[in-house]
mmCIF file of C-alpha atoms in Angstrom:
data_model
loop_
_atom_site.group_PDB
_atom_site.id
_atom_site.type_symbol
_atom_site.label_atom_id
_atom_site.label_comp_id
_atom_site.label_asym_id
_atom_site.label_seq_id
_atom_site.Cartn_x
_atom_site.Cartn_y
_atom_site.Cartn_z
ATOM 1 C CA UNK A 1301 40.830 -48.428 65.942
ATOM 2 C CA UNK A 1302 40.987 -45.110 64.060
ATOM 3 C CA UNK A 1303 40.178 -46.485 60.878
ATOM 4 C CA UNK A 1304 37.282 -48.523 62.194
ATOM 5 C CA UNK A 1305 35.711 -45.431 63.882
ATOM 6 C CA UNK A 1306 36.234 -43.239 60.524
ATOM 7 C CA UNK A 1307 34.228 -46.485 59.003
ATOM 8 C CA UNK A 1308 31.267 -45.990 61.760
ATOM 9 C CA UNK A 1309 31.504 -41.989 60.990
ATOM 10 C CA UNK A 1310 31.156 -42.907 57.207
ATOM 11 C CA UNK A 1311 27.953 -45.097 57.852
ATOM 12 C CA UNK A 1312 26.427 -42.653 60.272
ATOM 13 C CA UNK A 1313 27.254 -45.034 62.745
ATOM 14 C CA UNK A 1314 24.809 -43.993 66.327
ATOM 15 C CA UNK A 1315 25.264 -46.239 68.889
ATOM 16 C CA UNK A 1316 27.733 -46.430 71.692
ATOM 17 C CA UNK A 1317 31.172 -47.476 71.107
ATOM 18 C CA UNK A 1318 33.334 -49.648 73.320
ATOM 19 C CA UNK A 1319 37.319 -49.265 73.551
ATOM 20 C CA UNK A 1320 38.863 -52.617 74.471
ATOM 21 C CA UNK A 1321 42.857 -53.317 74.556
ATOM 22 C CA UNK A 1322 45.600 -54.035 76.279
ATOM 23 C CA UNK A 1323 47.502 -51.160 75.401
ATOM 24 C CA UNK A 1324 48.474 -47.964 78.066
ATOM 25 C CA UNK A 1325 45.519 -46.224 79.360
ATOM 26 C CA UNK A 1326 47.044 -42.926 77.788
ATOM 27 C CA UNK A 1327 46.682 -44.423 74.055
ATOM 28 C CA UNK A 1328 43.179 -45.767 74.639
ATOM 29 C CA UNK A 1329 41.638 -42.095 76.114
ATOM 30 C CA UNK A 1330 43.318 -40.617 72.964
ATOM 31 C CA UNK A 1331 41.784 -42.950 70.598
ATOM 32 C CA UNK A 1332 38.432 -42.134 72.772
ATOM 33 C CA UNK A 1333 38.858 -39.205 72.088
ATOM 34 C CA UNK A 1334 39.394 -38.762 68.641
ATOM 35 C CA UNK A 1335 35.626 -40.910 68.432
ATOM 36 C CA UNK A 1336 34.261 -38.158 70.658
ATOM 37 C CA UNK A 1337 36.043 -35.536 68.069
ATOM 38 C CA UNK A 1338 33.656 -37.722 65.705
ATOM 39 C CA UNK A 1339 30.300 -37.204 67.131
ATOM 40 C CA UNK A 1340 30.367 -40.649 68.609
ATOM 41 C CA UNK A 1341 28.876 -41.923 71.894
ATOM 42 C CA UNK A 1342 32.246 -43.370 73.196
ATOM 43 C CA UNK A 1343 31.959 -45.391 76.355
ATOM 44 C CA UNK A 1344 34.705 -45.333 79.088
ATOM 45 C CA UNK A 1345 37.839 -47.855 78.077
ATOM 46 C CA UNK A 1346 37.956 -51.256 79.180
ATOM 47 C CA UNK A 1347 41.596 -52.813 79.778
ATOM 48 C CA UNK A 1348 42.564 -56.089 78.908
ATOM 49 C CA UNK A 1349 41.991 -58.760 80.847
ATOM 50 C CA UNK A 1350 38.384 -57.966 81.933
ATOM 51 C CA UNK A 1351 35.544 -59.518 83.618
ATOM 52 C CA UNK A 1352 32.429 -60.149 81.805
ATOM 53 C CA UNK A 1353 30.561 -58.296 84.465
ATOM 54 C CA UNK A 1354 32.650 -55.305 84.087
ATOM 55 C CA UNK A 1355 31.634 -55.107 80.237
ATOM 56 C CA UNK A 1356 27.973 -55.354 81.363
ATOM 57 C CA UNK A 1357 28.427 -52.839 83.711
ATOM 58 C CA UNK A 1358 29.372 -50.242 81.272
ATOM 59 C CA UNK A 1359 26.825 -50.807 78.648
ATOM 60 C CA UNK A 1360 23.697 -51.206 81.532
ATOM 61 C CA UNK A 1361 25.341 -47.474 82.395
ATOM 62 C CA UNK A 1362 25.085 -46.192 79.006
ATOM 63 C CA UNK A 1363 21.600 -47.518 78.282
ATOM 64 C CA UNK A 1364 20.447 -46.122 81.381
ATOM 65 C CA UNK A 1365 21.412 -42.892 80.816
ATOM 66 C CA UNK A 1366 19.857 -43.208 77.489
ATOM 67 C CA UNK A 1367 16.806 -44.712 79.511
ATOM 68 C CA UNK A 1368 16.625 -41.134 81.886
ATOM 69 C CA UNK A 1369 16.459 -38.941 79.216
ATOM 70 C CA UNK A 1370 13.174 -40.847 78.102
ATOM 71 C CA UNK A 1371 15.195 -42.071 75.076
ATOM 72 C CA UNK A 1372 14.444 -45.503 73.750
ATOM 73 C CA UNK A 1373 17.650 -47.523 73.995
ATOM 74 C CA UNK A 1374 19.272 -49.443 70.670
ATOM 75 C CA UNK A 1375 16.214 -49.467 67.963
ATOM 76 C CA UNK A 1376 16.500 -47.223 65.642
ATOM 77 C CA UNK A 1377 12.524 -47.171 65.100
ATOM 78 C CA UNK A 1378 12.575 -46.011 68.400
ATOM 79 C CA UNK A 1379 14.169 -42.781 68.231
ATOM 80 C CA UNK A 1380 18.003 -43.629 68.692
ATOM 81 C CA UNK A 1381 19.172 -43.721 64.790
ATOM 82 C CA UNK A 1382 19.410 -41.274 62.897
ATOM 83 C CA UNK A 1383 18.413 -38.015 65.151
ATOM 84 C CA UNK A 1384 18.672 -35.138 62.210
ATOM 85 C CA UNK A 1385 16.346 -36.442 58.594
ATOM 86 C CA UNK A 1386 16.474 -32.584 58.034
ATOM 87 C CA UNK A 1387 14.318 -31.687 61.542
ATOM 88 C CA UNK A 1388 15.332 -27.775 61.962
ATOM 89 C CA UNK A 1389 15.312 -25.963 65.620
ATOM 90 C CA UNK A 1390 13.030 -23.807 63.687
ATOM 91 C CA UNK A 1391 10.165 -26.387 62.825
ATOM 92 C CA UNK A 1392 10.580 -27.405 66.166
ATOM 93 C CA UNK A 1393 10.066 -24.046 68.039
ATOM 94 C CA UNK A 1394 7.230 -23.520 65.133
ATOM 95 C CA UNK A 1395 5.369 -27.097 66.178
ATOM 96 C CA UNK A 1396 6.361 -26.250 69.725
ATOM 97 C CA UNK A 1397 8.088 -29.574 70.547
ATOM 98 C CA UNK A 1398 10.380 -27.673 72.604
ATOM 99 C CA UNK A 1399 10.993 -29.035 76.026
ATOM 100 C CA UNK A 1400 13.365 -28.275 78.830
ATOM 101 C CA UNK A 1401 14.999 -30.249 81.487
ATOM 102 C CA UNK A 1402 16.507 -29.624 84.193
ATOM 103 C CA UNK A 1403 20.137 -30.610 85.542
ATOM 104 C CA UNK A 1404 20.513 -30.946 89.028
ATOM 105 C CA UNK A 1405 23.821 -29.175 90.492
ATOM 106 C CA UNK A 1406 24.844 -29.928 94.180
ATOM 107 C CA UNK A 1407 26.817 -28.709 96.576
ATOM 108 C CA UNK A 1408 30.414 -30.733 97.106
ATOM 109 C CA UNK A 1409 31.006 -29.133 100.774
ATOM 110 C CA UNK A 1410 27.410 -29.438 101.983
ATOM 111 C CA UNK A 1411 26.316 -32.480 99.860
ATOM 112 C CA UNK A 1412 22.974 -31.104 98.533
ATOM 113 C CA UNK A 1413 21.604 -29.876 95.627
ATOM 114 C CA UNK A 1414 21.784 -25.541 95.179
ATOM 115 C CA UNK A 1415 20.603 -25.449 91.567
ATOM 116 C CA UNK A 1416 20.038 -26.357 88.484
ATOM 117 C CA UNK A 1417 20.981 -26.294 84.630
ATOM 118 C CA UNK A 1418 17.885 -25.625 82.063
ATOM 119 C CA UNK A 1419 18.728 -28.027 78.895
ATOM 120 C CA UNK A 1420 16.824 -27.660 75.746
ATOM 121 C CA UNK A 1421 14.859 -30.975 74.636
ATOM 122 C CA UNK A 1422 12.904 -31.904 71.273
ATOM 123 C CA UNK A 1423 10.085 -34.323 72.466
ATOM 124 C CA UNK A 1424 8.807 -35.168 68.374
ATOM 125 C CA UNK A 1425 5.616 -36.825 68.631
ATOM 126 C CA UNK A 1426 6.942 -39.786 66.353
ATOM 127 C CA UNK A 1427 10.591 -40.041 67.111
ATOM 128 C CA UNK A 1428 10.450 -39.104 71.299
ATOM 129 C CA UNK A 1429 13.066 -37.337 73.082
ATOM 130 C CA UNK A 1430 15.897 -35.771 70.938
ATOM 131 C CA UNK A 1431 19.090 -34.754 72.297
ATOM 132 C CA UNK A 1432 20.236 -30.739 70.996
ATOM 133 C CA UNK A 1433 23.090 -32.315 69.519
ATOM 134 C CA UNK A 1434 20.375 -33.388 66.495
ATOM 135 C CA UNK A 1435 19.767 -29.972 66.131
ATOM 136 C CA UNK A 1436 21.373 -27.038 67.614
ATOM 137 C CA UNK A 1437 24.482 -27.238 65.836
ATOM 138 C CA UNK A 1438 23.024 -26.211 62.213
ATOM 139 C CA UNK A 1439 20.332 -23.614 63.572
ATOM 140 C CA UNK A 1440 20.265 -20.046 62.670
ATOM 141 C CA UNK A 1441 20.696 -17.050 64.282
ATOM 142 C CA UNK A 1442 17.281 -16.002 64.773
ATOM 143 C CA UNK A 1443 16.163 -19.874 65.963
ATOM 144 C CA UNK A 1444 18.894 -19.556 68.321
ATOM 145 C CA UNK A 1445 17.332 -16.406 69.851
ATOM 146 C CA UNK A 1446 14.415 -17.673 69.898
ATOM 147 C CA UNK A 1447 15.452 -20.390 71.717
ATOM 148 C CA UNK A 1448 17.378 -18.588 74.146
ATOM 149 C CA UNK A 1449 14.249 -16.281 74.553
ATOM 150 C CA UNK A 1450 11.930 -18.788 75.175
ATOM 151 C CA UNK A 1451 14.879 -21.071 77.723
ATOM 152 C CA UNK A 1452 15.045 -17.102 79.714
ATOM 153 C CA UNK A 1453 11.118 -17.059 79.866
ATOM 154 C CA UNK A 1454 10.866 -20.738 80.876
ATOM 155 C CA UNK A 1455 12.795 -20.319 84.055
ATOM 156 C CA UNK A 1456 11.714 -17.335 85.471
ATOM 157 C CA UNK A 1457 8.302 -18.908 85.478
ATOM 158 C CA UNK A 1458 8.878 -22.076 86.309
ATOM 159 C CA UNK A 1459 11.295 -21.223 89.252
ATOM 160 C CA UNK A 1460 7.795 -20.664 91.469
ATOM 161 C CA UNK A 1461 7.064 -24.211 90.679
ATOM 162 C CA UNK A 1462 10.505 -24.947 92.702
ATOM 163 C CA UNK A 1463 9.436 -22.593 95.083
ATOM 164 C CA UNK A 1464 6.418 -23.440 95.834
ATOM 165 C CA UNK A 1465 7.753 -27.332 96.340
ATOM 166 C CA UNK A 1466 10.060 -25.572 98.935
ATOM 167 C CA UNK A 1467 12.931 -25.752 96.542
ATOM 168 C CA UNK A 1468 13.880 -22.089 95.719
ATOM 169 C CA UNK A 1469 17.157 -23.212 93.182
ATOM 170 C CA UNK A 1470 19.233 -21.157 91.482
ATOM 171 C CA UNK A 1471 18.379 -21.561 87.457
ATOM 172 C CA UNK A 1472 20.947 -21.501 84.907
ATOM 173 C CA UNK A 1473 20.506 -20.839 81.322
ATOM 174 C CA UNK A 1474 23.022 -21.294 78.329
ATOM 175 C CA UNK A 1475 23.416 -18.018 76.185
ATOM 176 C CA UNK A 1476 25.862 -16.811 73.720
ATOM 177 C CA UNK A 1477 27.054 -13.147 73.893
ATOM 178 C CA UNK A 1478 25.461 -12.242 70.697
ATOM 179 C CA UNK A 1479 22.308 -13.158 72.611
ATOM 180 C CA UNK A 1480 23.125 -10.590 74.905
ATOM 181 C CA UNK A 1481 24.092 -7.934 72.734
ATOM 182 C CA UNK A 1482 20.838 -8.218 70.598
ATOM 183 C CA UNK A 1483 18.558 -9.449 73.010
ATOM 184 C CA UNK A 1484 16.290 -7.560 75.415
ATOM 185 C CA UNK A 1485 17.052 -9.919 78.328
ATOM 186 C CA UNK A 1486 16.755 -7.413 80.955
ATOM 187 C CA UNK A 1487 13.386 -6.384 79.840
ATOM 188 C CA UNK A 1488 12.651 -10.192 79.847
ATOM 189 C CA UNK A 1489 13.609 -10.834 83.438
ATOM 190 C CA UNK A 1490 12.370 -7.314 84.968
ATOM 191 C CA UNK A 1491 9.302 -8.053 83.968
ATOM 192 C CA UNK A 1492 8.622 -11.978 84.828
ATOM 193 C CA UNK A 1493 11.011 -12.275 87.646
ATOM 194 C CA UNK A 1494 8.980 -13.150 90.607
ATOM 195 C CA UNK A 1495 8.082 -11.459 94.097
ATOM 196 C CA UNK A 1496 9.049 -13.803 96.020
ATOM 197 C CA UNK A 1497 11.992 -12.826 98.187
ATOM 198 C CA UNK A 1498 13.493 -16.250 98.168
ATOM 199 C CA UNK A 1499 14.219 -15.854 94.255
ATOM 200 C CA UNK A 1500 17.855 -16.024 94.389
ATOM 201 C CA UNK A 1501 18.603 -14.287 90.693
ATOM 202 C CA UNK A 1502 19.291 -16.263 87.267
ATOM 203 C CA UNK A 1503 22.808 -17.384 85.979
ATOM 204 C CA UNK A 1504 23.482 -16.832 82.434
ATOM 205 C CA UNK A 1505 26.364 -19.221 81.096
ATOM 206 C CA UNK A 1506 27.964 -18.163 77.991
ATOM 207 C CA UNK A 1507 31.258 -20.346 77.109
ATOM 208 C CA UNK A 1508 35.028 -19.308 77.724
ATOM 209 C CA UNK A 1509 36.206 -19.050 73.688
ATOM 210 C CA UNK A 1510 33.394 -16.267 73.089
ATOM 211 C CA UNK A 1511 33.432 -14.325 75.831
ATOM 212 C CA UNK A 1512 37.393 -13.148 75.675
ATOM 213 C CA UNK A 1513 36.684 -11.683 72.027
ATOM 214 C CA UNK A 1514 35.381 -8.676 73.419
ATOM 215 C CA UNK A 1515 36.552 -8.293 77.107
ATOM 216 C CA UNK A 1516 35.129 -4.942 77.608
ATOM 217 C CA UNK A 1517 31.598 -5.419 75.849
ATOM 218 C CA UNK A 1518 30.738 -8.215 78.122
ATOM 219 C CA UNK A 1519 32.220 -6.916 81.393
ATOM 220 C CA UNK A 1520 30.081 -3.785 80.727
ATOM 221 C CA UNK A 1521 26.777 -6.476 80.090
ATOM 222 C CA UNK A 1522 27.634 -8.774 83.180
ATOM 223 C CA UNK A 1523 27.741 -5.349 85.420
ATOM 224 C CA UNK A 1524 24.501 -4.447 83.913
ATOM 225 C CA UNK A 1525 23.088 -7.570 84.712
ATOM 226 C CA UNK A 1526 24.110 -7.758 88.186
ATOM 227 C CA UNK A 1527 22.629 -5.107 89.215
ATOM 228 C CA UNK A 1528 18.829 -7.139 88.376
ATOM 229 C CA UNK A 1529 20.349 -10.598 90.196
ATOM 230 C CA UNK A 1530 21.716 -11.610 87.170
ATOM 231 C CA UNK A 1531 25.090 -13.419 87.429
ATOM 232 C CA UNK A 1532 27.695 -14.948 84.113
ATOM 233 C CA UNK A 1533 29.050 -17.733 84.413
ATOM 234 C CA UNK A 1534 32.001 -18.873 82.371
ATOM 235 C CA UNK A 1535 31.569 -22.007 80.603
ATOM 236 C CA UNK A 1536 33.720 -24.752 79.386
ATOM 237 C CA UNK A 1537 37.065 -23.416 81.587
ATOM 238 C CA UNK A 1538 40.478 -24.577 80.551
ATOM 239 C CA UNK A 1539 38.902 -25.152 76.984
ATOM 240 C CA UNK A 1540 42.188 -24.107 75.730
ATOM 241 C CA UNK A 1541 40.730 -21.248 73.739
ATOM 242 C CA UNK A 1542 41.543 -18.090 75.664
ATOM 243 C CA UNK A 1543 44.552 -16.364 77.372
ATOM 244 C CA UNK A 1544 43.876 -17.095 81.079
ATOM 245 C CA UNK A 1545 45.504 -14.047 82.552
ATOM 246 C CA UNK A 1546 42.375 -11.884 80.464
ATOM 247 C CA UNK A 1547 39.825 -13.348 82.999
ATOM 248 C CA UNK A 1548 40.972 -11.547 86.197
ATOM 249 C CA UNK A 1549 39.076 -8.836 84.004
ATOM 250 C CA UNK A 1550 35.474 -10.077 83.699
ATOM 251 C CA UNK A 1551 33.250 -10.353 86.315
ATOM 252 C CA UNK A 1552 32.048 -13.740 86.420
ATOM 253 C CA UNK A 1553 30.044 -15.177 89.604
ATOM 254 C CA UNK A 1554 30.426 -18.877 88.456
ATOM 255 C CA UNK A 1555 32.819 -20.969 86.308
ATOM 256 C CA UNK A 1556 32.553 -24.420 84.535
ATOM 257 C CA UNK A 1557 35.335 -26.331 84.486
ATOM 258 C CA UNK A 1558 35.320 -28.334 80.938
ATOM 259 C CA UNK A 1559 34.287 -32.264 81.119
ATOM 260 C CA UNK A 1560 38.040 -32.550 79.474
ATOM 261 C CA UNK A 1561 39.210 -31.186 82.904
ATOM 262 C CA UNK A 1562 37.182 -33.405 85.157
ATOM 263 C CA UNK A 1563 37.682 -36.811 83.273
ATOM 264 C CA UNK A 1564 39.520 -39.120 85.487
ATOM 265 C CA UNK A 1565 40.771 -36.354 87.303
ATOM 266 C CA UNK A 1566 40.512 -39.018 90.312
ATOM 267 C CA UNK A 1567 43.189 -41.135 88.453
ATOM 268 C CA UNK A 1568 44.685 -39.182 86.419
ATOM 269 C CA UNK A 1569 47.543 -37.058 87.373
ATOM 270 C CA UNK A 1570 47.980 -34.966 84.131
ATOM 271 C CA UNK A 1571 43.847 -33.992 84.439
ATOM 272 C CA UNK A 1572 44.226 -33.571 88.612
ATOM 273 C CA UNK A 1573 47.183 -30.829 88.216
ATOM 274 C CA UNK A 1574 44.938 -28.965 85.514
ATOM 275 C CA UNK A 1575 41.567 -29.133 87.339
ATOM 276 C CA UNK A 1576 43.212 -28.189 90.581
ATOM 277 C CA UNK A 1577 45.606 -25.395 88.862
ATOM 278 C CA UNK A 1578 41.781 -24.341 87.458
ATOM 279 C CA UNK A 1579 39.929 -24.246 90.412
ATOM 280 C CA UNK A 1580 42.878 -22.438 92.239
ATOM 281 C CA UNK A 1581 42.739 -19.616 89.489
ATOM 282 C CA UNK A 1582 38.751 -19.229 89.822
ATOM 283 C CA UNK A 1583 39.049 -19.059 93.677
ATOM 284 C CA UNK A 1584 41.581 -16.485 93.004
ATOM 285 C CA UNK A 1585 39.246 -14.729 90.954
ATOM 286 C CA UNK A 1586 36.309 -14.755 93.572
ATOM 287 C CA UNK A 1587 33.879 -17.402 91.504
ATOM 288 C CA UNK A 1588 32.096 -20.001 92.647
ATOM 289 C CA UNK A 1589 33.777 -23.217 90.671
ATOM 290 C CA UNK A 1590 31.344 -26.114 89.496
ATOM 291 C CA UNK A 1591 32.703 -29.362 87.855
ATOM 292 C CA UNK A 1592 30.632 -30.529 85.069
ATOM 293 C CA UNK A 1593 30.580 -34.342 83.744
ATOM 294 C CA UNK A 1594 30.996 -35.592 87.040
ATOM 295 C CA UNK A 1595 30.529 -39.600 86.360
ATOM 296 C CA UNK A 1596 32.570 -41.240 88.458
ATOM 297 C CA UNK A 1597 32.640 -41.530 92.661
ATOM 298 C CA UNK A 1598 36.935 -41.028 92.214
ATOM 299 C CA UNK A 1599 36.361 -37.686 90.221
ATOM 300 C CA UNK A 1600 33.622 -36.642 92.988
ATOM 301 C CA UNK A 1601 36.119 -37.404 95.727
ATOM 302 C CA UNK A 1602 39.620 -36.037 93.847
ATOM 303 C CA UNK A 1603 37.166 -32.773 93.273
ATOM 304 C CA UNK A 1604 36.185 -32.063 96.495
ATOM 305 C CA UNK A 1605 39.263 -32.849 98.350
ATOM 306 C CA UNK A 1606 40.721 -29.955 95.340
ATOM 307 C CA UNK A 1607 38.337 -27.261 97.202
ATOM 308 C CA UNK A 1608 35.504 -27.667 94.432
ATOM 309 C CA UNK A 1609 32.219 -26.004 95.149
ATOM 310 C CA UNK A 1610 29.253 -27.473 93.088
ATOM 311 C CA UNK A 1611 29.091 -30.487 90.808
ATOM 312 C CA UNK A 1612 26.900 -31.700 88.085
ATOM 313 C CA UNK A 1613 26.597 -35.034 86.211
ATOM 314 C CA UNK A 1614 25.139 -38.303 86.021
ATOM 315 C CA UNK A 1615 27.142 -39.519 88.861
ATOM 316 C CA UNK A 1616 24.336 -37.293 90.827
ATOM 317 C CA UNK A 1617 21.477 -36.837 88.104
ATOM 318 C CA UNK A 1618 20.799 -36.629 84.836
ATOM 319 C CA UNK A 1619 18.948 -34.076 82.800
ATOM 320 C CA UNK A 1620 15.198 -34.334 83.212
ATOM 321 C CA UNK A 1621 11.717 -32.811 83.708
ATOM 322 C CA UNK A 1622 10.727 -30.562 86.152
ATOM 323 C CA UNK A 1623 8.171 -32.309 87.931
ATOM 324 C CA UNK A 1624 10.645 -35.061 88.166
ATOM 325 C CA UNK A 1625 13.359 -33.172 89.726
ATOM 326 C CA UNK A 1626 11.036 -32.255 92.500
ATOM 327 C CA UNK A 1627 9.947 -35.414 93.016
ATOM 328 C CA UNK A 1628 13.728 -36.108 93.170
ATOM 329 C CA UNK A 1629 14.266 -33.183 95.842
ATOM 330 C CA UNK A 1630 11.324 -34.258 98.058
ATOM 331 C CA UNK A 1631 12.916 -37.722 98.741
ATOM 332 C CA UNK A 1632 16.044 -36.645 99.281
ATOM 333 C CA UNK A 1633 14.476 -33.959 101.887
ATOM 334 C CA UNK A 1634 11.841 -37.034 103.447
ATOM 335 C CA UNK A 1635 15.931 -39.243 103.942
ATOM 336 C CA UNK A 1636 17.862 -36.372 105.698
ATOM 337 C CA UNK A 1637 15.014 -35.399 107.374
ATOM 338 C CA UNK A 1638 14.373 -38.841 108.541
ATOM 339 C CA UNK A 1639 18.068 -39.336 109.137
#
């Protein structure tokens, strides 16, 4: 199985790839992963025997996942091969292809949606929706800022479009800390943030590994930023790449437990113990503790019975537009009200 995923890695393989055997579960999320370590789209195992139904099942999933981020499944011509052919973040911020989606992120205790995650989006006019993935990975510094600039800008204004909807949701925006070290985000916010009283603040995520490398530079930015409704949130938690006894000393409103956390946390018992141990710790700390990656209903349930307090995924939504999140929230609102 290694060998034949090194092959599809060679060939710049880009579809989805299916694990099938009859071997533990343990060896089969390993191999999994080492595909995932690849760059490739590696669907959930399938144990031997199987159904045929339960093979259809998974690929329907994939494709319509594919399908909600207004991706083309399968053809190539379509926009699903080969993602990169040299296409920069910087032509596409200078062509303004740049789109942004929106990730809903509900509420595990109350069961309704509190917020939601901005996602950057290249909509090319030939090759349709492309994933960041094609092209954040290679940018440069000052495309990156831009980016981040531009993702900062795009959610202060747009949050009135919530608003006005009757949806005032918390916004969340990826940054690194070298954004906010050299970038004027303050100034940004101070001076688009809206009037309304119902804007609840912005929440800045910047991941785990980057901000322990200077402890006291960005506890002395996230205490700035509080002060203008501006809350950090830790990304990718029990990533492995930091000392977790340093945390107690940044002041973080939110943290992310990694997907590698929440993967069959429901079944199993090695992931459970971590993303319990993890959500203890962040309690302890005073954050508010969302699961990301949530795709199955045995992770949703193992997570809330843990004491988790938001969750994101496809299990609830995918990433998409803003109009059609709202569209999203006013049915929901038109059932419970109804109900």
């Amino acid at each position: 199985a290694v060998d034949v995923i090194r092959a599809l890695v060679t060939r710049k393989y880009r579809g989805p790839v299916q694990i099938i055997s009859g071997r533990e579960r343990e060896l089969q999320d390993q191999v999994t992963r080492v595909g995932e370590q690849h760059g490739l789209t590696m669907l959930p195992p399938l144990q031997k025997p199987f159904r045929a139904a339960q093979l259809q099942s998974l690929v329907m999933n994939h494709f319509a996942r594919v399908e909600s981020d207004d991706a083309a499944p399968a053809a190539p011509e379509a926009g699903t091969g080969d993602f990169g052919l040299a296409l920069t973040l910087a032509e596409i911020l200078q062509n303004g292809w740049m789109q942004f989606y929106y990730q809903p992120k509900m509420d595990l205790q109350r069961k309704c949606i509190i917020g939601a995650e901005v996602l950057a989006r290249c909509r090319h006019p030939d090759r349709g929706v492309i994933p960041p993935g094609a092209f954040l990975p290679d940018a440069d510094e000052a495309s990156l800022q831009k980016l981040t600039r531009l993702a900062i800008a795009t959610a202060v204004k747009n949050w009135g479009k919530f608003a006005a909807a009757g949806f005032p949701l918390k916004l969340a925006v990826n940054v690194s800390v070298n954004d906010l070290m050299k970038l004027p985000i303050l100034t940004l916010v101070r001076e688009a943030r809206p009037k309304d009283a119902r804007w609840p603040g912005l929440i800045l995520e910047v991941t785990e590994d980057q901000a322990v490398r200077d402890i006291a530079l960005t506890h002395e930015i996230a205490t700035q930023l509080r002060i203008y409704d501006i809350a950090l949130a830790l990304d990718d938690f029990g990533s492995g790449y930091s000392h977790l006894a340093r945390l107690k000393e940044l002041p973080f409103a939110e943290v992310k437990l990694d997907r590698a956390l929440v993967a069959d946390c429901g079944e199993d018992r090695h992931n459970a113990s971590l993303c319990e141990t993890a959500i203890d710790l962040a309690h302890h700390f005073g954050a508010t503790v969302v699961a990301e990656g949530i795709e199955k209903r045995s992770e949703l349930q193992a997570l809330t019975a843990m004491g988790c307090d938001v969750g994101q995924g496809y299990l609830f939504a995918p990433a998409m537009p803003q109009d059609r999140l709202i569209i999203l929230l006013k049915e929901l609102a038109h059932k419970f009200a109804v109900a």
